[in-house]
Amino acid sequence: MTVLDGMLAGAAGTLALDAVTYADMAVRGRPASHTPEESVQHLADRAHLSLGSDTRAQNRREGLGPLLGYTIGMTGAVAFAALTNRRRLPVPAATGALAAGVMVATSGTMTLFGVTDPRRWSRADWLSDLIPHLVYGAVTVLTLRRLRAGHR
């Protein structure tokens, strides 16, 4: 049940992260980030895979970028579920740990790819990344707890 529970909780958390991100874009009138698409292109380049012609490649990057985010969100939640299967952290600690872990996994990987450099982020950039990840962490942790309670 740990894998399925983690996947479901991660999907809920990722949906919440996306909702907060899109709300921020709507309120502030800011554009979408292109880092997911750039990460997909980097992965394709490293794997020596063609994404197709210019138009098809762009369309594939736009489709695969969000899917990469869902994959990371669900994988992070599955790992968290496995690590916390026997111990129960307080919700704030669990939320922070999960949010930090997924932020490091995503931003750290994109930094290694050369897609972004957090040292050059503004305060607004950090908040635009931190707040949705904290929401992801909270929703994922609470969903995971609810799912686990149903198994007892």
CSV table of N, CA and C in Angstrom, one decimal:
chain,number,residue,atom,x,y,z
A,1,MET,N,0.8,-1.2,0.0
A,1,MET,CA,0.0,0.0,0.0
A,1,MET,C,0.8,1.3,0.0
A,2,THR,N,2.1,1.2,0.5
A,2,THR,CA,2.9,2.4,0.6
A,2,THR,C,3.1,3.1,-0.8
A,3,VAL,N,3.4,2.3,-1.8
A,3,VAL,CA,3.6,2.9,-3.2
A,3,VAL,C,2.3,3.5,-3.7
A,4,LEU,N,1.2,2.8,-3.6
A,4,LEU,CA,-0.1,3.4,-4.1
A,4,LEU,C,-0.5,4.6,-3.3
A,5,ASP,N,-0.4,4.5,-2.0
A,5,ASP,CA,-0.7,5.6,-1.1
A,5,ASP,C,0.2,6.8,-1.4
A,6,GLY,N,1.5,6.6,-1.6
A,6,GLY,CA,2.4,7.7,-2.0
A,6,GLY,C,2.1,8.3,-3.3
A,7,MET,N,1.7,7.5,-4.3
A,7,MET,CA,1.4,8.0,-5.6
A,7,MET,C,0.1,8.9,-5.5
A,8,LEU,N,-0.9,8.4,-4.8
A,8,LEU,CA,-2.1,9.2,-4.7
A,8,LEU,C,-1.9,10.5,-3.9
A,9,ALA,N,-1.2,10.4,-2.8
A,9,ALA,CA,-0.9,11.6,-2.0
A,9,ALA,C,0.0,12.5,-2.8
A,10,GLY,N,1.0,12.0,-3.6
A,10,GLY,CA,1.8,12.9,-4.4
A,10,GLY,C,1.0,13.5,-5.5
A,11,ALA,N,0.1,12.8,-6.1
A,11,ALA,CA,-0.7,13.4,-7.2
A,11,ALA,C,-1.6,14.5,-6.6
A,12,ALA,N,-2.2,14.3,-5.4
A,12,ALA,CA,-2.9,15.4,-4.8
A,12,ALA,C,-2.1,16.6,-4.4
A,13,GLY,N,-0.9,16.3,-3.9
A,13,GLY,CA,0.0,17.4,-3.6
A,13,GLY,C,0.5,18.2,-4.8
A,14,THR,N,0.8,17.5,-5.9
A,14,THR,CA,1.2,18.1,-7.1
A,14,THR,C,0.1,19.0,-7.7
A,15,LEU,N,-1.1,18.5,-7.6
A,15,LEU,CA,-2.3,19.2,-8.1
A,15,LEU,C,-2.4,20.5,-7.3
A,16,ALA,N,-2.2,20.5,-6.0
A,16,ALA,CA,-2.3,21.6,-5.1
A,16,ALA,C,-1.1,22.6,-5.5
A,17,LEU,N,0.1,22.1,-5.7
A,17,LEU,CA,1.2,22.9,-6.1
A,17,LEU,C,0.9,23.7,-7.4
A,18,ASP,N,0.4,22.9,-8.4
A,18,ASP,CA,0.0,23.6,-9.7
A,18,ASP,C,-1.1,24.6,-9.5
A,19,ALA,N,-2.1,24.4,-8.6
A,19,ALA,CA,-3.1,25.3,-8.4
A,19,ALA,C,-2.6,26.6,-7.8
A,20,VAL,N,-1.7,26.5,-6.8
A,20,VAL,CA,-1.1,27.7,-6.2
A,20,VAL,C,-0.3,28.4,-7.2
A,21,THR,N,0.5,27.7,-8.0
A,21,THR,CA,1.4,28.3,-9.0
A,21,THR,C,0.5,29.1,-10.0
A,22,TYR,N,-0.5,28.5,-10.5
A,22,TYR,CA,-1.4,29.1,-11.5
A,22,TYR,C,-2.1,30.3,-10.9
A,23,ALA,N,-2.5,30.2,-9.7
A,23,ALA,CA,-3.2,31.4,-9.0
A,23,ALA,C,-2.2,32.5,-8.9
A,24,ASP,N,-0.9,32.2,-8.5
A,24,ASP,CA,0.1,33.2,-8.5
A,24,ASP,C,0.3,33.9,-9.8
A,25,MET,N,0.4,33.1,-10.9
A,25,MET,CA,0.5,33.7,-12.2
A,25,MET,C,-0.6,34.6,-12.5
A,26,ALA,N,-1.8,34.2,-12.2
A,26,ALA,CA,-3.0,35.0,-12.5
A,26,ALA,C,-3.0,36.3,-11.7
A,27,VAL,N,-2.7,36.2,-10.4
A,27,VAL,CA,-2.8,37.4,-9.5
A,27,VAL,C,-1.7,38.4,-9.9
A,28,ARG,N,-0.5,37.9,-10.1
A,28,ARG,CA,0.7,38.8,-10.4
A,28,ARG,C,0.9,39.1,-11.9
A,29,GLY,N,0.2,38.4,-12.7
A,29,GLY,CA,0.3,38.5,-14.2
A,29,GLY,C,1.7,38.1,-14.7
A,30,ARG,N,2.3,37.1,-14.0
A,30,ARG,CA,3.6,36.7,-14.4
A,30,ARG,C,3.5,35.5,-15.4
A,31,PRO,N,4.5,35.4,-16.2
A,31,PRO,CA,4.5,34.3,-17.2
A,31,PRO,C,4.8,32.9,-16.6
A,32,ALA,N,4.5,31.9,-17.3
A,32,ALA,CA,4.8,30.5,-16.8
A,32,ALA,C,6.4,30.4,-16.9
A,33,SER,N,6.9,29.5,-16.1
A,33,SER,CA,8.3,29.1,-16.1
A,33,SER,C,8.5,28.2,-17.3
A,34,HIS,N,9.6,28.3,-17.9
A,34,HIS,CA,10.0,27.4,-19.0
A,34,HIS,C,11.0,26.4,-18.6
A,35,THR,N,11.3,26.4,-17.3
A,35,THR,CA,12.3,25.4,-16.8
A,35,THR,C,11.9,23.9,-17.0
A,36,PRO,N,10.6,23.6,-16.8
A,36,PRO,CA,10.3,22.2,-17.1
A,36,PRO,C,10.6,21.8,-18.5
A,37,GLU,N,10.2,22.6,-19.5
A,37,GLU,CA,10.5,22.3,-20.9
A,37,GLU,C,12.0,22.2,-21.1
A,38,GLU,N,12.7,23.1,-20.5
A,38,GLU,CA,14.2,23.1,-20.7
A,38,GLU,C,14.8,21.9,-20.1
A,39,SER,N,14.3,21.4,-19.0
A,39,SER,CA,14.7,20.2,-18.4
A,39,SER,C,14.5,19.0,-19.2
A,40,VAL,N,13.3,19.0,-19.8
A,40,VAL,CA,12.9,17.9,-20.8
A,40,VAL,C,13.9,17.9,-21.9
A,41,GLN,N,14.2,19.0,-22.5
A,41,GLN,CA,15.1,19.1,-23.6
A,41,GLN,C,16.5,18.6,-23.2
A,42,HIS,N,16.9,19.0,-22.0
A,42,HIS,CA,18.3,18.6,-21.5
A,42,HIS,C,18.3,17.0,-21.4
A,43,LEU,N,17.2,16.5,-20.8
A,43,LEU,CA,17.2,15.0,-20.6
A,43,LEU,C,17.2,14.3,-22.0
A,44,ALA,N,16.4,14.9,-23.0
A,44,ALA,CA,16.4,14.3,-24.3
A,44,ALA,C,17.8,14.4,-24.9
A,45,ASP,N,18.4,15.5,-24.8
A,45,ASP,CA,19.8,15.6,-25.3
A,45,ASP,C,20.8,14.6,-24.7
A,46,ARG,N,20.7,14.5,-23.4
A,46,ARG,CA,21.6,13.5,-22.7
A,46,ARG,C,21.3,12.1,-23.1
A,47,ALA,N,20.1,11.8,-23.4
A,47,ALA,CA,19.7,10.4,-23.8
A,47,ALA,C,19.8,10.2,-25.3
A,48,HIS,N,20.3,11.3,-26.0
A,48,HIS,CA,20.4,11.3,-27.5
A,48,HIS,C,19.1,10.9,-28.2
A,49,LEU,N,18.0,11.5,-27.7
A,49,LEU,CA,16.7,11.3,-28.2
A,49,LEU,C,16.2,12.6,-28.9
A,50,SER,N,15.7,12.4,-30.1
A,50,SER,CA,15.1,13.5,-30.9
A,50,SER,C,13.6,13.7,-30.4
A,51,LEU,N,13.3,14.9,-30.2
A,51,LEU,CA,11.9,15.2,-29.9
A,51,LEU,C,11.1,15.6,-31.2
A,52,GLY,N,11.7,15.5,-32.3
A,52,GLY,CA,11.1,15.8,-33.6
A,52,GLY,C,11.4,17.2,-34.2
A,53,SER,N,10.6,17.6,-35.1
A,53,SER,CA,10.8,18.9,-35.8
A,53,SER,C,10.6,20.0,-34.8
A,54,ASP,N,10.9,21.2,-35.2
A,54,ASP,CA,10.8,22.3,-34.2
A,54,ASP,C,9.4,22.4,-33.6
A,55,THR,N,8.4,22.4,-34.4
A,55,THR,CA,7.0,22.5,-33.8
A,55,THR,C,6.7,21.3,-32.9
A,56,ARG,N,6.9,20.1,-33.4
A,56,ARG,CA,6.6,18.9,-32.6
A,56,ARG,C,7.5,18.9,-31.4
A,57,ALA,N,8.7,19.2,-31.5
A,57,ALA,CA,9.6,19.2,-30.3
A,57,ALA,C,9.1,20.2,-29.3
A,58,GLN,N,8.7,21.4,-29.7
A,58,GLN,CA,8.1,22.3,-28.7
A,58,GLN,C,6.9,21.8,-28.1
A,59,ASN,N,6.0,21.2,-28.9
A,59,ASN,CA,4.7,20.6,-28.3
A,59,ASN,C,5.0,19.5,-27.4
A,60,ARG,N,6.0,18.7,-27.7
A,60,ARG,CA,6.4,17.6,-26.8
A,60,ARG,C,7.0,18.1,-25.5
A,61,ARG,N,7.8,19.1,-25.6
A,61,ARG,CA,8.4,19.7,-24.4
A,61,ARG,C,7.3,20.3,-23.5
A,62,GLU,N,6.3,20.9,-24.1
A,62,GLU,CA,5.2,21.5,-23.3
A,62,GLU,C,4.3,20.4,-22.7
A,63,GLY,N,4.3,19.3,-23.3
A,63,GLY,CA,3.5,18.2,-22.7
A,63,GLY,C,4.3,17.4,-21.7
A,64,LEU,N,5.6,17.2,-22.0
A,64,LEU,CA,6.4,16.4,-21.1
A,64,LEU,C,6.8,17.1,-19.9
A,65,GLY,N,7.0,18.5,-19.9
A,65,GLY,CA,7.4,19.3,-18.8
A,65,GLY,C,6.5,19.0,-17.6
A,66,PRO,N,5.2,19.2,-17.7
A,66,PRO,CA,4.3,19.0,-16.6
A,66,PRO,C,4.2,17.5,-16.2
A,67,LEU,N,4.4,16.6,-17.1
A,67,LEU,CA,4.4,15.2,-16.7
A,67,LEU,C,5.6,14.9,-15.9
A,68,LEU,N,6.7,15.6,-16.2
A,68,LEU,CA,8.0,15.4,-15.4
A,68,LEU,C,7.7,15.9,-14.0
A,69,GLY,N,7.0,17.0,-13.9
A,69,GLY,CA,6.6,17.5,-12.5
A,69,GLY,C,5.8,16.5,-11.8
A,70,TYR,N,4.8,16.0,-12.4
A,70,TYR,CA,3.9,15.0,-11.7
A,70,TYR,C,4.7,13.7,-11.3
A,71,THR,N,5.7,13.3,-12.2
A,71,THR,CA,6.5,12.2,-11.9
A,71,THR,C,7.4,12.5,-10.6
A,72,ILE,N,8.0,13.7,-10.6
A,72,ILE,CA,8.8,14.0,-9.4
A,72,ILE,C,7.9,14.1,-8.2
A,73,GLY,N,6.7,14.7,-8.3
A,73,GLY,CA,5.8,14.9,-7.2
A,73,GLY,C,5.4,13.5,-6.6
A,74,MET,N,5.1,12.6,-7.5
A,74,MET,CA,4.6,11.3,-7.0
A,74,MET,C,5.8,10.5,-6.5
A,75,THR,N,6.9,10.5,-7.2
A,75,THR,CA,8.1,9.8,-6.7
A,75,THR,C,8.6,10.3,-5.3
A,76,GLY,N,8.6,11.6,-5.2
A,76,GLY,CA,9.0,12.2,-3.9
A,76,GLY,C,8.0,11.7,-2.8
A,77,ALA,N,6.7,11.7,-3.1
A,77,ALA,CA,5.8,11.2,-2.1
A,77,ALA,C,5.9,9.7,-1.8
A,78,VAL,N,6.2,8.9,-2.8
A,78,VAL,CA,6.4,7.5,-2.5
A,78,VAL,C,7.6,7.3,-1.7
A,79,ALA,N,8.7,8.0,-1.9
A,79,ALA,CA,9.9,7.9,-1.1
A,79,ALA,C,9.6,8.3,0.3
A,80,PHE,N,8.9,9.4,0.5
A,80,PHE,CA,8.5,9.9,1.8
A,80,PHE,C,7.7,8.9,2.5
A,81,ALA,N,6.7,8.4,1.8
A,81,ALA,CA,5.8,7.4,2.4
A,81,ALA,C,6.6,6.1,2.9
A,82,ALA,N,7.6,5.7,2.1
A,82,ALA,CA,8.4,4.6,2.5
A,82,ALA,C,9.3,4.9,3.7
A,83,LEU,N,9.8,6.1,3.7
A,83,LEU,CA,10.7,6.5,4.8
A,83,LEU,C,10.0,6.8,6.1
A,84,THR,N,8.7,7.1,6.0
A,84,THR,CA,7.9,7.4,7.3
A,84,THR,C,6.9,6.4,7.5
A,85,ASN,N,7.0,5.2,6.9
A,85,ASN,CA,6.0,4.2,7.1
A,85,ASN,C,5.9,3.7,8.6
A,86,ARG,N,7.0,3.7,9.3
A,86,ARG,CA,7.0,3.2,10.7
A,86,ARG,C,7.0,4.4,11.7
A,87,ARG,N,7.4,5.6,11.3
A,87,ARG,CA,7.4,6.7,12.3
A,87,ARG,C,6.5,7.8,11.8
A,88,ARG,N,5.9,8.5,12.7
A,88,ARG,CA,5.0,9.6,12.4
A,88,ARG,C,5.6,10.9,12.8
A,89,LEU,N,6.0,11.7,11.9
A,89,LEU,CA,6.5,13.1,12.2
A,89,LEU,C,5.4,14.0,12.4
A,90,PRO,N,5.6,15.1,13.2
A,90,PRO,CA,4.5,16.1,13.3
A,90,PRO,C,4.3,16.7,11.9
A,91,VAL,N,3.0,17.1,11.7
A,91,VAL,CA,2.7,17.6,10.4
A,91,VAL,C,3.6,18.7,9.9
A,92,PRO,N,3.9,19.8,10.7
A,92,PRO,CA,4.8,20.8,10.2
A,92,PRO,C,6.2,20.3,9.8
A,93,ALA,N,6.7,19.4,10.6
A,93,ALA,CA,8.0,18.9,10.3
A,93,ALA,C,8.0,18.0,9.1
A,94,ALA,N,7.0,17.2,8.9
A,94,ALA,CA,6.8,16.3,7.7
A,94,ALA,C,6.6,17.2,6.5
A,95,THR,N,5.8,18.3,6.6
A,95,THR,CA,5.5,19.2,5.5
A,95,THR,C,6.8,19.8,5.1
A,96,GLY,N,7.6,20.4,6.0
A,96,GLY,CA,8.9,21.0,5.7
A,96,GLY,C,9.9,20.1,5.1
A,97,ALA,N,10.0,18.9,5.7
A,97,ALA,CA,11.0,17.9,5.1
A,97,ALA,C,10.6,17.5,3.7
A,98,LEU,N,9.4,17.2,3.5
A,98,LEU,CA,9.0,16.8,2.1
A,98,LEU,C,9.1,17.9,1.1
A,99,ALA,N,8.7,19.1,1.5
A,99,ALA,CA,8.8,20.3,0.6
A,99,ALA,C,10.3,20.5,0.3
A,100,ALA,N,11.1,20.5,1.3
A,100,ALA,CA,12.5,20.8,1.1
A,100,ALA,C,13.2,19.7,0.2
A,101,GLY,N,12.8,18.5,0.5
A,101,GLY,CA,13.4,17.4,-0.3
A,101,GLY,C,13.0,17.5,-1.8
A,102,VAL,N,11.7,17.8,-2.1
A,102,VAL,CA,11.3,17.9,-3.5
A,102,VAL,C,11.9,19.1,-4.1
A,103,MET,N,12.0,20.2,-3.4
A,103,MET,CA,12.6,21.4,-3.9
A,103,MET,C,14.1,21.2,-4.3
A,104,VAL,N,14.8,20.5,-3.4
A,104,VAL,CA,16.2,20.2,-3.7
A,104,VAL,C,16.3,19.3,-4.9
A,105,ALA,N,15.4,18.3,-5.0
A,105,ALA,CA,15.4,17.4,-6.1
A,105,ALA,C,15.2,18.1,-7.4
A,106,THR,N,14.2,19.0,-7.4
A,106,THR,CA,13.9,19.7,-8.7
A,106,THR,C,14.9,20.8,-9.0
A,107,SER,N,15.0,21.7,-8.1
A,107,SER,CA,15.9,22.9,-8.4
A,107,SER,C,17.4,22.4,-8.4
A,108,GLY,N,17.7,21.4,-7.6
A,108,GLY,CA,19.1,20.9,-7.6
A,108,GLY,C,19.4,20.3,-9.0
A,109,THR,N,18.5,19.5,-9.5
A,109,THR,CA,18.7,18.9,-10.8
A,109,THR,C,18.8,19.9,-11.9
A,110,MET,N,17.8,20.9,-11.8
A,110,MET,CA,17.8,21.9,-12.9
A,110,MET,C,19.1,22.8,-12.8
A,111,THR,N,19.6,22.9,-11.6
A,111,THR,CA,20.9,23.7,-11.5
A,111,THR,C,22.0,22.9,-12.1
A,112,LEU,N,22.1,21.6,-11.8
A,112,LEU,CA,23.1,20.7,-12.4
A,112,LEU,C,23.0,20.7,-14.0
A,113,PHE,N,21.8,20.8,-14.5
A,113,PHE,CA,21.5,20.8,-15.9
A,113,PHE,C,21.9,22.2,-16.5
A,114,GLY,N,22.1,23.2,-15.7
A,114,GLY,CA,22.3,24.6,-16.2
A,114,GLY,C,21.1,25.3,-16.6
A,115,VAL,N,19.9,24.8,-16.2
A,115,VAL,CA,18.6,25.4,-16.6
A,115,VAL,C,18.3,26.6,-15.7
A,116,THR,N,18.8,26.5,-14.4
A,116,THR,CA,18.5,27.6,-13.5
A,116,THR,C,19.7,27.8,-12.6
A,117,ASP,N,19.7,28.9,-11.9
A,117,ASP,CA,20.8,29.1,-10.9
A,117,ASP,C,20.1,29.8,-9.7
A,118,PRO,N,19.8,29.1,-8.6
A,118,PRO,CA,19.1,29.7,-7.5
A,118,PRO,C,19.9,30.8,-6.8
A,119,ARG,N,21.2,30.9,-7.0
A,119,ARG,CA,21.9,32.0,-6.5
A,119,ARG,C,21.5,33.3,-7.1
A,120,ARG,N,20.9,33.3,-8.2
A,120,ARG,CA,20.5,34.5,-8.9
A,120,ARG,C,19.0,34.8,-8.8
A,121,TRP,N,18.3,34.0,-8.0
A,121,TRP,CA,16.9,34.2,-7.9
A,121,TRP,C,16.6,35.4,-7.0
A,122,SER,N,15.6,36.1,-7.3
A,122,SER,CA,15.1,37.2,-6.5
A,122,SER,C,14.3,36.7,-5.3
A,123,ARG,N,14.0,37.5,-4.4
A,123,ARG,CA,13.1,37.1,-3.3
A,123,ARG,C,11.8,36.6,-3.8
A,124,ALA,N,11.2,37.3,-4.8
A,124,ALA,CA,10.0,36.8,-5.4
A,124,ALA,C,10.1,35.5,-6.0
A,125,ASP,N,11.2,35.2,-6.7
A,125,ASP,CA,11.5,33.9,-7.3
A,125,ASP,C,11.5,32.8,-6.2
A,126,TRP,N,12.2,33.1,-5.1
A,126,TRP,CA,12.2,32.1,-4.0
A,126,TRP,C,10.8,31.8,-3.5
A,127,LEU,N,10.1,32.9,-3.3
A,127,LEU,CA,8.7,32.7,-2.7
A,127,LEU,C,7.8,32.0,-3.7
A,128,SER,N,8.0,32.3,-5.0
A,128,SER,CA,7.2,31.6,-6.1
A,128,SER,C,7.5,30.1,-6.1
A,129,ASP,N,8.7,29.7,-5.6
A,129,ASP,CA,9.1,28.3,-5.6
A,129,ASP,C,8.7,27.7,-4.2
A,130,LEU,N,9.0,28.4,-3.2
A,130,LEU,CA,8.8,27.9,-1.8
A,130,LEU,C,7.4,27.7,-1.4
A,131,ILE,N,6.5,28.7,-1.6
A,131,ILE,CA,5.1,28.6,-1.2
A,131,ILE,C,4.4,27.4,-1.9
A,132,PRO,N,4.5,27.2,-3.2
A,132,PRO,CA,3.8,26.1,-3.8
A,132,PRO,C,4.4,24.7,-3.3
A,133,HIS,N,5.7,24.7,-3.0
A,133,HIS,CA,6.2,23.4,-2.5
A,133,HIS,C,5.8,23.1,-1.0
A,134,LEU,N,5.6,24.2,-0.2
A,134,LEU,CA,5.1,24.0,1.1
A,134,LEU,C,3.6,23.5,1.0
A,135,VAL,N,2.8,24.0,0.1
A,135,VAL,CA,1.5,23.6,-0.1
A,135,VAL,C,1.5,22.1,-0.5
A,136,TYR,N,2.4,21.8,-1.5
A,136,TYR,CA,2.5,20.4,-1.9
A,136,TYR,C,2.8,19.5,-0.7
A,137,GLY,N,3.8,19.9,0.1
A,137,GLY,CA,4.2,19.1,1.3
A,137,GLY,C,3.0,18.9,2.2
A,138,ALA,N,2.3,20.0,2.5
A,138,ALA,CA,1.1,19.9,3.4
A,138,ALA,C,0.0,19.0,2.9
A,139,VAL,N,-0.4,19.2,1.6
A,139,VAL,CA,-1.4,18.4,1.0
A,139,VAL,C,-1.0,16.9,0.9
A,140,THR,N,0.2,16.7,0.5
A,140,THR,CA,0.7,15.3,0.4
A,140,THR,C,0.8,14.6,1.8
A,141,VAL,N,1.3,15.3,2.8
A,141,VAL,CA,1.4,14.7,4.1
A,141,VAL,C,0.0,14.4,4.7
A,142,LEU,N,-0.9,15.4,4.6
A,142,LEU,CA,-2.3,15.2,5.1
A,142,LEU,C,-3.0,14.1,4.3
A,143,THR,N,-2.8,14.0,3.0
A,143,THR,CA,-3.5,13.0,2.2
A,143,THR,C,-2.9,11.6,2.6
A,144,LEU,N,-1.6,11.5,2.7
A,144,LEU,CA,-1.0,10.3,3.1
A,144,LEU,C,-1.5,9.8,4.5
A,145,ARG,N,-1.7,10.7,5.4
A,145,ARG,CA,-2.2,10.3,6.7
A,145,ARG,C,-3.6,9.8,6.6
A,146,ARG,N,-4.4,10.5,5.8
A,146,ARG,CA,-5.8,10.1,5.7
A,146,ARG,C,-5.9,8.7,5.0
A,147,LEU,N,-5.0,8.5,4.0
A,147,LEU,CA,-5.0,7.1,3.4
A,147,LEU,C,-4.6,6.1,4.3
A,148,ARG,N,-3.5,6.4,5.1
A,148,ARG,CA,-3.0,5.4,6.1
A,148,ARG,C,-4.1,5.1,7.2
A,149,ALA,N,-4.8,6.1,7.6
A,149,ALA,CA,-5.8,5.9,8.6
A,149,ALA,C,-6.9,5.0,8.1
A,150,GLY,N,-7.2,5.0,6.8
A,150,GLY,CA,-8.2,4.2,6.2
A,150,GLY,C,-7.8,2.7,6.1
A,151,HIS,N,-6.5,2.5,6.2
A,151,HIS,CA,-6.0,1.1,6.1
A,151,HIS,C,-6.0,0.4,7.5
A,152,ARG,N,-6.2,1.2,8.6
A,152,ARG,CA,-6.2,0.6,9.9
A,152,ARG,C,-7.5,0.0,10.3
